[in-house]
Amino acid sequence: VDGRPFGADARRLSESSSHSRNRSDSRIHIGPSARAGGPLPHKSALSLRRPSQQLGSPLLGGNSEPSERSKQVRFLTAVPSDLSVDQAHLTELTQLLSLFEKAVAALQAIARRGAVAVDGSQDSERGSTTARSQAIRGLAAAFLQLSRLSSSTGLVRHYDKPTLAQFKATTQAGHERPLTQIKYNRDGDLLMTVSKDKVANLWYSHNGEHIGCYIGHLGALWTIDCNKTSTLVITGAADNTARLWHAETGRMLHTWELPTAVKRVEFSHDDQYVLMVTEERMGHKSGIYVFAIDISRPEQSNEPIVILRASGAKPTVAAWSFLDKFIVSGHEDGTLSLYDWRNEVVVETAKAHEGIITDMQMWKDGTYFITSSRDMTARLFETATLQAMKEYKTDAPLNTATMTPTQDLVILGGGQAASEVTTTSSRQGKFESRFFHKIFEDEVGRSRGHFGPINTLAVQPDGKGFASGGEDGLVRVHHFDPDYFKFKYDY
């Protein structure tokens, strides 16, 4: 190892237990994860570049995905207090390392003999093959014995695959199908995720620990939101229902029955109303439903206050404006509509994109918002006038877009169509989170990691990290390192 012969002593054995823990067994992948009460142990997956740098160059220090074998081994972060490695174990380990050294030396000798000269005779070739086989068998036997020894001493703990895949395989944690939306609560300490597997999950955002599930929908979930006090959660699904949940206990409080699937839900800024965008199916027109929310009792009214119907293409997304005065909707034909929802009047319309609007996210005060589209662009609009202010161009269809509160950056996500992913590598599919400067519209960084298109993005309200959900069923949570907050755009 490092040019030194194999050997064993108490110091080296103690050092071997200080490997960093492999966290890749969780289905929620944490970028540089932060342990509670401590600094970030690793660098962020995001790196920023100056405009003069080539976009084709690697823009991130990414974490390579672990092998299947590495997913079955978890190293302790420190030697536990109850760990006792006696002299017998040390002696056995010394003998094992000696076996390793002999096996490696034998393989090296065989390689040297083959490199210098080969007799060419059949007997010589047969002897070389036999010696190589014996050396490989000795090496394998040493590995097996070392695995048994390390497990018995407690230095390395092995887990079976069902345990490691619990976030993916069970309905109590993780997702088995593509993500459709992720949301942070107002404080940023909780992360909510929904996917097409009928389960809504709640996680701690700082370390990806699973808290619980909201189970009850009978179809794929499309959308989720929570109120400002993080006491109520609302979900919308393909079973033509929207459901209200008690955030802490997971108890279902109310169910709204709608004509078609619910594609987007969102609480108003004062938590007194909730909007729901429905799909156009089976002769039923799509619409934007607004219901009143009474936090004093679990049962809610099933009668909507208003139903907003689009005169043109169906709405796909919607959001509340500043002071809940307007509702802004994005449509399948790329247009935007500004509704005075109390009077059921369309105040303004604008042509925003050439393709379907896939996502819309408001700035925290509701005065402007960002949209994404399959036409490979994202745009920034003023809410009151629907005037386009900025445009961000990419070379891939976009499914989602969001804005960071602490830096003048926007984050875009998308990639090649899911139906074509099997024929394309992750790099060619453009499955990265792309960072653009909000003002100058230049791309300044990328974050890789997903194996399919990115369907949804969300940024922590304090701007210390962001999360992405993809077609691969993974949620990746990234924490920005200190260099991110020192970043100044060179213009």
Short mmCIF file of C-alpha atoms in Angstrom, two decimals:
data_model
loop_
_atom_site.label_atom_id
_atom_site.label_comp_id
_atom_site.label_asym_id
_atom_site.label_seq_id
_atom_site.Cartn_x
_atom_site.Cartn_y
_atom_site.Cartn_z
CA VAL A 1 0.00 0.00 0.00
CA ASP A 2 1.55 3.30 -1.11
CA GLY A 3 4.79 1.52 -1.95
CA ARG A 4 5.08 -0.18 1.45
CA PRO A 5 4.78 -3.94 2.15
CA PHE A 6 1.65 -5.25 3.79
CA GLY A 7 1.80 -5.36 7.55
CA ALA A 8 -0.43 -5.02 10.56
CA ASP A 9 -0.18 -3.34 13.91
CA ALA A 10 -2.61 -1.72 16.32
CA ARG A 11 -2.06 1.79 14.92
CA ARG A 12 -2.82 0.82 11.33
CA LEU A 13 -5.81 -1.24 12.41
CA SER A 14 -7.16 1.77 14.30
CA GLU A 15 -6.60 4.01 11.29
CA SER A 16 -8.50 1.61 9.04
CA SER A 17 -11.66 2.26 11.04
CA SER A 18 -11.65 5.99 10.32
CA HIS A 19 -13.01 5.68 6.78
CA SER A 20 -15.87 8.02 6.07
CA ARG A 21 -19.25 6.40 6.14
CA ASN A 22 -20.72 5.38 2.80
CA ARG A 23 -24.14 7.06 2.72
CA SER A 24 -25.05 5.87 -0.75
CA ASP A 25 -27.39 3.18 0.58
CA SER A 26 -30.15 5.76 1.04
CA ARG A 27 -32.46 6.46 -1.87
CA ILE A 28 -32.34 10.13 -0.97
CA HIS A 29 -28.82 11.13 -2.02
CA ILE A 30 -27.26 13.92 -0.05
CA GLY A 31 -24.70 16.10 -1.84
CA PRO A 32 -22.24 17.20 0.86
CA SER A 33 -24.43 16.25 3.76
CA ALA A 34 -24.40 18.25 6.95
CA ARG A 35 -24.52 16.47 10.23
CA ALA A 36 -26.68 18.14 12.84
CA GLY A 37 -24.76 20.82 14.68
CA GLY A 38 -21.61 20.43 12.62
CA PRO A 39 -19.99 21.93 9.54
CA LEU A 40 -20.31 20.42 6.09
CA PRO A 41 -17.76 17.61 5.85
CA HIS A 42 -17.32 17.71 2.08
CA LYS A 43 -17.32 20.21 -0.74
CA SER A 44 -20.53 21.00 -2.55
CA ALA A 45 -21.38 19.33 -5.82
CA LEU A 46 -21.61 22.79 -7.35
CA SER A 47 -18.70 24.76 -8.69
CA LEU A 48 -18.93 28.09 -10.42
CA ARG A 49 -16.99 29.30 -13.42
CA ARG A 50 -16.19 32.59 -14.99
CA PRO A 51 -17.81 33.40 -18.35
CA SER A 52 -14.51 32.87 -20.12
CA GLN A 53 -14.44 29.19 -19.16
CA GLN A 54 -15.66 26.59 -21.63
CA LEU A 55 -19.09 25.19 -20.90
CA GLY A 56 -17.93 21.81 -22.11
CA SER A 57 -15.34 21.52 -19.35
CA PRO A 58 -16.23 19.73 -16.11
CA LEU A 59 -18.00 22.32 -14.00
CA LEU A 60 -18.36 20.31 -10.90
CA GLY A 61 -16.53 18.22 -8.49
CA GLY A 62 -19.05 15.44 -8.52
CA ASN A 63 -19.34 12.37 -6.38
CA SER A 64 -19.04 9.25 -8.52
CA GLU A 65 -21.82 6.76 -8.04
CA PRO A 66 -20.82 3.82 -5.81
CA SER A 67 -20.42 0.32 -7.11
CA GLU A 68 -22.87 -2.42 -6.21
CA ARG A 69 -20.34 -3.92 -3.83
CA SER A 70 -19.69 -0.65 -2.04
CA LYS A 71 -23.42 -0.31 -1.37
CA GLN A 72 -23.22 -3.46 0.78
CA VAL A 73 -20.53 -2.18 3.14
CA ARG A 74 -20.84 0.68 5.59
CA PHE A 75 -17.73 1.87 7.40
CA LEU A 76 -17.89 3.21 10.91
CA THR A 77 -17.03 6.89 11.26
CA ALA A 78 -15.15 6.32 14.50
CA VAL A 79 -14.02 3.41 16.64
CA PRO A 80 -16.92 2.65 19.00
CA SER A 81 -16.23 2.59 22.70
CA ASP A 82 -17.31 -1.04 23.01
CA LEU A 83 -15.00 -2.25 20.23
CA SER A 84 -12.42 -4.71 21.51
CA VAL A 85 -9.76 -6.06 19.16
CA ASP A 86 -7.74 -8.61 21.08
CA GLN A 87 -4.30 -9.97 20.35
CA ALA A 88 -5.72 -13.05 18.67
CA HIS A 89 -7.49 -10.90 16.09
CA LEU A 90 -4.32 -8.91 15.50
CA THR A 91 -2.33 -12.08 15.00
CA GLU A 92 -4.90 -13.48 12.57
CA LEU A 93 -4.98 -10.23 10.67
CA THR A 94 -1.20 -10.22 10.42
CA GLN A 95 -1.29 -13.72 8.95
CA LEU A 96 -3.98 -12.67 6.48
CA LEU A 97 -1.99 -9.69 5.29
CA SER A 98 0.97 -11.99 4.84
CA LEU A 99 -1.19 -14.20 2.62
CA PHE A 100 -2.18 -11.12 0.62
CA GLU A 101 1.47 -10.20 0.17
CA LYS A 102 2.40 -13.68 -1.01
CA ALA A 103 -0.52 -13.86 -3.47
CA VAL A 104 0.28 -10.45 -4.93
CA ALA A 105 3.99 -11.31 -5.15
CA ALA A 106 3.14 -14.52 -7.00
CA LEU A 107 0.98 -12.64 -9.51
CA GLN A 108 3.72 -10.06 -10.03
CA ALA A 109 6.29 -12.81 -10.63
CA ILE A 110 4.02 -14.46 -13.21
CA ALA A 111 3.55 -11.12 -14.97
CA ARG A 112 7.33 -10.51 -15.04
CA ARG A 113 8.02 -13.94 -16.48
CA GLY A 114 5.43 -13.35 -19.18
CA ALA A 115 6.89 -9.92 -20.03
CA VAL A 116 10.54 -11.04 -20.30
CA ALA A 117 10.39 -14.19 -22.32
CA VAL A 118 7.98 -16.98 -23.02
CA ASP A 119 9.16 -20.46 -23.88
CA GLY A 120 6.17 -20.99 -26.10
CA SER A 121 5.86 -24.65 -25.24
CA GLN A 122 2.53 -26.09 -24.18
CA ASP A 123 3.96 -27.28 -20.83
CA SER A 124 5.30 -23.80 -20.02
CA GLU A 125 1.94 -22.18 -20.84
CA ARG A 126 0.07 -24.79 -18.78
CA GLY A 127 2.39 -24.24 -15.81
CA SER A 128 1.98 -20.48 -15.98
CA THR A 129 -1.81 -20.83 -16.06
CA THR A 130 -1.76 -23.19 -13.07
CA ALA A 131 0.45 -20.85 -11.05
CA ARG A 132 -1.77 -17.88 -11.88
CA SER A 133 -4.90 -19.82 -10.87
CA GLN A 134 -3.34 -20.83 -7.55
CA ALA A 135 -2.33 -17.23 -6.82
CA ILE A 136 -5.83 -15.93 -7.63
CA ARG A 137 -7.44 -18.62 -5.45
CA GLY A 138 -5.14 -17.68 -2.60
CA LEU A 139 -6.03 -14.02 -3.01
CA ALA A 140 -9.78 -14.81 -3.03
CA ALA A 141 -9.47 -16.99 0.07
CA ALA A 142 -7.64 -14.20 1.88
CA PHE A 143 -10.39 -11.73 0.95
CA LEU A 144 -13.09 -14.05 2.27
CA GLN A 145 -11.25 -14.61 5.52
CA LEU A 146 -10.60 -10.89 5.91
CA SER A 147 -14.31 -10.17 5.37
CA ARG A 148 -15.23 -12.66 8.09
CA LEU A 149 -12.65 -11.25 10.47
CA SER A 150 -13.61 -7.61 9.90
CA SER A 151 -17.28 -8.42 10.51
CA SER A 152 -16.56 -10.33 13.72
CA THR A 153 -14.46 -7.48 15.12
CA GLY A 154 -17.08 -4.88 14.23
CA LEU A 155 -14.78 -2.72 12.15
CA VAL A 156 -16.91 -3.23 9.04
CA ARG A 157 -20.61 -3.91 9.13
CA HIS A 158 -22.34 -5.68 6.24
CA TYR A 159 -25.95 -5.13 5.23
CA ASP A 160 -28.13 -7.19 2.98
CA LYS A 161 -29.61 -5.64 -0.15
CA PRO A 162 -33.24 -5.48 1.09
CA THR A 163 -32.10 -3.38 4.05
CA LEU A 164 -30.05 -1.09 1.83
CA ALA A 165 -32.90 -0.65 -0.64
CA GLN A 166 -35.53 0.13 2.00
CA PHE A 167 -36.04 3.69 0.75
CA LYS A 168 -36.83 2.34 -2.71
CA ALA A 169 -38.51 -0.98 -2.05
CA THR A 170 -40.96 -0.18 0.75
CA THR A 171 -43.99 2.10 0.71
CA GLN A 172 -42.96 3.71 3.97
CA ALA A 173 -39.90 5.47 2.61
CA GLY A 174 -38.60 6.70 -0.71
CA HIS A 175 -40.07 6.45 -4.17
CA GLU A 176 -40.23 3.69 -6.74
CA ARG A 177 -41.34 5.85 -9.68
CA PRO A 178 -40.46 9.24 -11.19
CA LEU A 179 -40.64 12.33 -9.00
CA THR A 180 -43.31 14.89 -9.92
CA GLN A 181 -42.77 17.68 -7.37
CA ILE A 182 -40.66 18.55 -4.33
CA LYS A 183 -41.30 21.38 -1.90
CA TYR A 184 -39.58 22.89 1.14
CA ASN A 185 -41.64 24.25 3.98
CA ARG A 186 -41.33 27.93 4.89
CA ASP A 187 -38.58 27.31 7.48
CA GLY A 188 -36.61 25.05 5.14
CA ASP A 189 -36.12 22.25 7.67
CA LEU A 190 -38.62 19.90 6.01
CA LEU A 191 -38.69 18.54 2.48
CA MET A 192 -41.84 17.08 0.89
CA THR A 193 -41.71 14.85 -2.17
CA VAL A 194 -44.35 13.21 -4.37
CA SER A 195 -44.07 10.84 -7.28
CA LYS A 196 -46.14 8.53 -9.45
CA ASP A 197 -46.04 5.75 -6.83
CA LYS A 198 -49.07 7.10 -4.84
CA VAL A 199 -46.98 8.06 -1.79
CA ALA A 200 -46.07 11.49 -0.43
CA ASN A 201 -42.96 11.55 1.75
CA LEU A 202 -41.66 13.93 4.40
CA TRP A 203 -37.93 14.27 5.13
CA TYR A 204 -35.56 16.30 7.24
CA SER A 205 -33.82 18.51 4.71
CA HIS A 206 -30.45 18.77 6.48
CA ASN A 207 -29.62 15.06 6.38
CA GLY A 208 -32.30 13.31 4.31
CA GLU A 209 -33.70 11.38 7.26
CA HIS A 210 -37.16 10.02 6.53
CA ILE A 211 -39.93 11.24 8.83
CA GLY A 212 -43.06 9.64 7.44
CA CYS A 213 -45.55 9.17 4.60
CA TYR A 214 -48.97 10.46 3.66
CA ILE A 215 -50.75 7.37 2.35
CA GLY A 216 -54.27 7.30 0.96
CA HIS A 217 -54.26 8.32 -2.70
CA LEU A 218 -55.22 5.73 -5.29
CA GLY A 219 -53.34 7.21 -8.24
CA ALA A 220 -50.09 8.87 -9.15
CA LEU A 221 -49.36 12.02 -7.15
CA TRP A 222 -48.67 15.19 -9.13
CA THR A 223 -48.32 17.98 -6.59
CA ILE A 224 -47.85 18.90 -2.93
CA ASP A 225 -47.72 22.02 -0.74
CA CYS A 226 -47.86 22.99 2.93
CA ASN A 227 -49.06 26.08 4.75
CA LYS A 228 -46.76 28.68 6.29
CA THR A 229 -46.90 27.19 9.80
CA SER A 230 -46.13 23.66 8.52
CA THR A 231 -49.24 22.24 10.18
CA LEU A 232 -51.22 21.31 7.05
CA VAL A 233 -50.16 19.50 3.88
CA ILE A 234 -52.23 19.26 0.70
CA THR A 235 -51.68 16.84 -2.18
CA GLY A 236 -53.23 16.39 -5.62
CA ALA A 237 -53.30 13.17 -7.60
CA ALA A 238 -54.50 11.32 -10.68
CA ASP A 239 -57.34 9.71 -8.67
CA ASN A 240 -59.29 12.97 -9.18
CA THR A 241 -58.88 14.03 -5.55
CA ALA A 242 -57.01 16.58 -3.49
CA ARG A 243 -56.41 15.64 0.13
CA LEU A 244 -55.64 17.67 3.23
CA TRP A 245 -53.34 16.13 5.85
CA HIS A 246 -52.20 16.91 9.34
CA ALA A 247 -48.51 17.48 8.76
CA GLU A 248 -47.20 16.07 12.05
CA THR A 249 -49.32 12.94 12.42
CA GLY A 250 -50.07 12.14 8.77
CA ARG A 251 -53.80 11.94 9.50
CA MET A 252 -56.05 12.65 6.52
CA LEU A 253 -58.36 15.55 7.37
CA HIS A 254 -60.39 16.14 4.22
CA THR A 255 -60.80 14.96 0.62
CA TRP A 256 -61.97 17.10 -2.28
CA GLU A 257 -63.53 15.19 -5.19
CA LEU A 258 -62.88 16.82 -8.56
CA PRO A 259 -63.90 15.88 -12.12
CA THR A 260 -60.36 15.08 -13.31
CA ALA A 261 -56.80 14.71 -12.08
CA VAL A 262 -55.31 17.49 -9.93
CA LYS A 263 -52.01 18.68 -11.45
CA ARG A 264 -51.10 21.60 -9.15
CA VAL A 265 -52.08 22.75 -5.65
CA GLU A 266 -50.85 25.77 -3.70
CA PHE A 267 -51.78 27.55 -0.48
CA SER A 268 -52.34 31.30 -0.64
CA HIS A 269 -49.89 33.56 1.19
CA ASP A 270 -52.32 34.02 4.10
CA ASP A 271 -53.21 30.28 4.18
CA GLN A 272 -56.93 31.08 3.85
CA TYR A 273 -57.32 29.65 0.35
CA VAL A 274 -55.95 26.90 -1.82
CA LEU A 275 -55.92 26.72 -5.62
CA MET A 276 -56.15 23.50 -7.62
CA VAL A 277 -55.43 23.05 -11.33
CA THR A 278 -57.31 20.16 -12.92
CA GLU A 279 -56.67 18.22 -16.11
CA GLU A 280 -58.81 18.16 -19.25
CA ARG A 281 -60.15 14.61 -19.65
CA MET A 282 -63.24 12.65 -20.75
CA GLY A 283 -65.22 15.68 -21.83
CA HIS A 284 -64.46 17.61 -18.65
CA LYS A 285 -62.88 21.02 -19.10
CA SER A 286 -59.76 21.86 -17.14
CA GLY A 287 -60.00 24.67 -14.63
CA ILE A 288 -58.51 26.45 -11.65
CA TYR A 289 -60.55 25.80 -8.51
CA VAL A 290 -60.22 28.00 -5.41
CA PHE A 291 -61.38 26.60 -2.06
CA ALA A 292 -61.51 28.29 1.34
CA ILE A 293 -59.47 26.75 4.17
CA ASP A 294 -60.72 26.86 7.76
CA ILE A 295 -57.86 25.93 10.07
CA SER A 296 -60.16 25.76 13.11
CA ARG A 297 -61.69 22.45 12.03
CA PRO A 298 -60.58 19.43 9.99
CA GLU A 299 -63.62 19.27 7.69
CA GLN A 300 -63.56 21.77 4.81
CA SER A 301 -66.13 23.04 2.36
CA ASN A 302 -66.50 21.06 -0.86
CA GLU A 303 -67.95 24.05 -2.70
CA PRO A 304 -65.32 26.10 -4.54
CA ILE A 305 -65.38 29.87 -4.17
CA VAL A 306 -64.62 30.31 -7.86
CA ILE A 307 -63.78 28.16 -10.87
CA LEU A 308 -61.60 29.85 -13.50
CA ARG A 309 -62.00 28.44 -17.02
CA ALA A 310 -59.51 29.16 -19.76
CA SER A 311 -60.91 30.25 -23.11
CA GLY A 312 -57.95 28.76 -25.01
CA ALA A 313 -55.50 25.99 -24.17
CA LYS A 314 -55.78 24.20 -20.84
CA PRO A 315 -53.78 25.49 -17.84
CA THR A 316 -50.91 23.30 -16.68
CA VAL A 317 -49.55 25.34 -13.73
CA ALA A 318 -50.73 28.23 -11.57
CA ALA A 319 -49.52 30.36 -8.66
CA TRP A 320 -50.66 33.14 -6.32
CA SER A 321 -49.39 36.67 -6.92
CA PHE A 322 -48.39 39.32 -4.37
CA LEU A 323 -50.99 39.81 -1.59
CA ASP A 324 -53.04 36.99 -3.20
CA LYS A 325 -54.53 39.64 -5.48
CA PHE A 326 -54.13 37.67 -8.71
CA ILE A 327 -53.67 34.12 -9.89
CA VAL A 328 -51.16 33.56 -12.70
CA SER A 329 -51.59 30.48 -14.89
CA GLY A 330 -49.39 28.88 -17.53
CA HIS A 331 -50.99 27.00 -20.41
CA GLU A 332 -50.30 24.14 -22.77
CA ASP A 333 -49.81 26.46 -25.77
CA GLY A 334 -47.16 28.53 -23.97
CA THR A 335 -49.37 31.46 -22.98
CA LEU A 336 -49.74 33.14 -19.58
CA SER A 337 -52.97 34.47 -18.05
CA LEU A 338 -53.37 36.89 -15.15
CA TYR A 339 -56.71 36.46 -13.34
CA ASP A 340 -58.49 38.80 -10.97
CA TRP A 341 -59.81 35.66 -9.37
CA ARG A 342 -62.38 37.26 -7.06
CA ASN A 343 -64.14 38.85 -10.03
CA GLU A 344 -63.33 35.94 -12.39
CA VAL A 345 -61.81 38.31 -14.93
CA VAL A 346 -58.73 37.85 -17.14
CA VAL A 347 -56.66 40.99 -16.60
CA GLU A 348 -53.76 40.21 -18.94
CA THR A 349 -52.48 37.54 -21.30
CA ALA A 350 -49.09 37.09 -22.92
CA LYS A 351 -47.31 34.67 -25.19
CA ALA A 352 -44.48 33.34 -23.02
CA HIS A 353 -43.14 30.23 -24.81
CA GLU A 354 -43.43 28.28 -28.03
CA GLY A 355 -44.08 25.05 -26.16
CA ILE A 356 -45.99 23.83 -23.12
CA ILE A 357 -45.21 25.62 -19.84
CA THR A 358 -43.93 22.89 -17.54
CA ASP A 359 -43.29 24.80 -14.30
CA MET A 360 -43.88 28.17 -12.67
CA GLN A 361 -42.34 29.38 -9.41
CA MET A 362 -42.95 32.75 -7.76
CA TRP A 363 -40.36 34.94 -6.10
CA LYS A 364 -40.93 35.11 -2.34
CA ASP A 365 -42.88 38.39 -2.48
CA GLY A 366 -44.90 37.40 -5.56
CA THR A 367 -43.85 40.38 -7.70
CA TYR A 368 -42.17 38.28 -10.40
CA PHE A 369 -41.88 34.64 -11.35
CA ILE A 370 -39.96 32.20 -13.54
CA THR A 371 -41.35 29.72 -16.06
CA SER A 372 -39.84 26.74 -17.88
CA SER A 373 -40.89 25.13 -21.14
CA ARG A 374 -40.18 22.30 -23.52
CA ASP A 375 -38.99 24.91 -26.01
CA MET A 376 -35.61 24.79 -24.18
CA THR A 377 -36.00 28.21 -22.56
CA ALA A 378 -36.89 29.64 -19.18
CA ARG A 379 -38.09 33.21 -18.72
CA LEU A 380 -38.54 35.73 -15.94
CA PHE A 381 -41.80 37.73 -15.90
CA GLU A 382 -43.18 40.65 -13.95
CA THR A 383 -46.40 39.55 -12.27
CA ALA A 384 -48.50 42.71 -12.63
CA THR A 385 -47.92 43.13 -16.39
CA LEU A 386 -46.71 39.69 -17.56
CA GLN A 387 -43.82 41.50 -19.22
CA ALA A 388 -40.82 39.26 -20.00
CA MET A 389 -37.69 40.53 -18.26
CA LYS A 390 -35.06 37.81 -18.79
CA GLU A 391 -34.57 34.72 -20.94
CA TYR A 392 -32.32 31.70 -20.28
CA LYS A 393 -31.59 29.48 -23.27
CA THR A 394 -30.45 25.86 -23.07
CA ASP A 395 -29.95 22.97 -25.48
CA ALA A 396 -32.44 20.60 -23.84
CA PRO A 397 -36.17 20.61 -23.03
CA LEU A 398 -36.84 22.07 -19.56
CA ASN A 399 -39.21 20.61 -16.98
CA THR A 400 -38.58 22.95 -14.04
CA ALA A 401 -37.01 26.24 -12.98
CA THR A 402 -36.43 28.00 -9.67
CA MET A 403 -34.58 30.98 -8.17
CA THR A 404 -32.04 31.24 -5.35
CA PRO A 405 -32.73 33.83 -2.61
CA THR A 406 -29.14 34.61 -1.58
CA GLN A 407 -27.43 34.86 -4.98
CA ASP A 408 -28.63 36.30 -8.27
CA LEU A 409 -28.94 32.83 -9.80
CA VAL A 410 -31.65 30.69 -11.33
CA ILE A 411 -31.54 26.88 -11.53
CA LEU A 412 -33.00 25.00 -14.49
CA GLY A 413 -33.64 21.28 -14.88
CA GLY A 414 -34.81 18.96 -17.63
CA GLY A 415 -33.16 16.78 -20.22
CA GLN A 416 -33.92 14.41 -23.03
CA ALA A 417 -37.43 12.96 -23.10
CA ALA A 418 -37.94 10.06 -20.71
CA SER A 419 -39.01 7.75 -23.56
CA GLU A 420 -35.57 8.14 -25.16
CA VAL A 421 -33.41 7.91 -22.05
CA THR A 422 -32.49 4.24 -22.54
CA THR A 423 -30.67 5.09 -25.76
CA THR A 424 -28.59 7.92 -24.34
CA SER A 425 -25.86 8.29 -21.71
CA SER A 426 -26.44 10.60 -18.74
CA ARG A 427 -24.06 13.20 -20.15
CA GLN A 428 -25.60 13.22 -23.63
CA GLY A 429 -29.08 13.30 -22.13
CA LYS A 430 -28.23 16.63 -20.42
CA PHE A 431 -29.59 15.57 -17.03
CA GLU A 432 -27.85 18.35 -15.11
CA SER A 433 -29.10 21.14 -12.90
CA ARG A 434 -27.97 24.29 -14.74
CA PHE A 435 -27.12 27.53 -12.96
CA PHE A 436 -27.65 30.82 -14.78
CA HIS A 437 -26.98 34.35 -13.61
CA LYS A 438 -30.38 35.93 -13.10
CA ILE A 439 -29.39 39.36 -14.43
CA PHE A 440 -26.82 38.62 -17.15
CA GLU A 441 -28.45 35.38 -18.39
CA ASP A 442 -25.09 33.54 -18.59
CA GLU A 443 -24.66 29.93 -17.52
CA VAL A 444 -22.24 29.79 -14.59
CA GLY A 445 -22.36 26.19 -13.36
CA ARG A 446 -23.83 22.71 -13.55
CA SER A 447 -24.60 19.97 -11.06
CA ARG A 448 -24.73 16.38 -12.31
CA GLY A 449 -25.99 13.23 -10.64
CA HIS A 450 -29.35 12.13 -12.06
CA PHE A 451 -29.68 9.25 -14.54
CA GLY A 452 -32.78 10.67 -16.20
CA PRO A 453 -34.52 13.97 -16.85
CA ILE A 454 -34.91 16.31 -13.88
CA ASN A 455 -38.61 16.83 -13.27
CA THR A 456 -38.65 19.22 -10.32
CA LEU A 457 -36.37 21.63 -8.44
CA ALA A 458 -36.73 23.52 -5.18
CA VAL A 459 -34.40 25.85 -3.27
CA GLN A 460 -34.24 26.13 0.52
CA PRO A 461 -35.85 29.40 1.69
CA ASP A 462 -32.59 30.42 3.39
CA GLY A 463 -30.65 29.75 0.18
CA LYS A 464 -28.24 27.26 1.76
CA GLY A 465 -29.08 24.39 -0.57
CA PHE A 466 -31.41 22.98 -3.18
CA ALA A 467 -33.07 19.69 -4.04
CA SER A 468 -33.80 18.03 -7.36
CA GLY A 469 -36.14 15.17 -8.23
CA GLY A 470 -35.78 13.12 -11.40
CA GLU A 471 -37.30 10.55 -13.67
CA ASP A 472 -34.90 8.04 -12.06
CA GLY A 473 -36.91 8.14 -8.81
CA LEU A 474 -34.12 9.85 -6.86
CA VAL A 475 -34.17 13.02 -4.82
CA ARG A 476 -30.77 14.67 -4.57
CA VAL A 477 -30.29 17.21 -1.78
CA HIS A 478 -27.33 19.56 -2.18
CA HIS A 479 -25.83 21.87 0.43
CA PHE A 480 -23.83 24.84 -0.80
CA ASP A 481 -20.30 25.26 0.60
CA PRO A 482 -18.94 28.61 1.87
CA ASP A 483 -17.32 29.41 -1.50
CA TYR A 484 -20.76 29.57 -3.08
CA PHE A 485 -21.77 32.50 -0.87
CA LYS A 486 -18.54 34.34 -1.73
CA PHE A 487 -19.14 34.00 -5.45
CA LYS A 488 -19.12 37.31 -7.33
CA TYR A 489 -19.99 37.43 -11.00
CA ASP A 490 -17.13 38.81 -13.10
CA TYR A 491 -18.75 41.22 -15.56
#
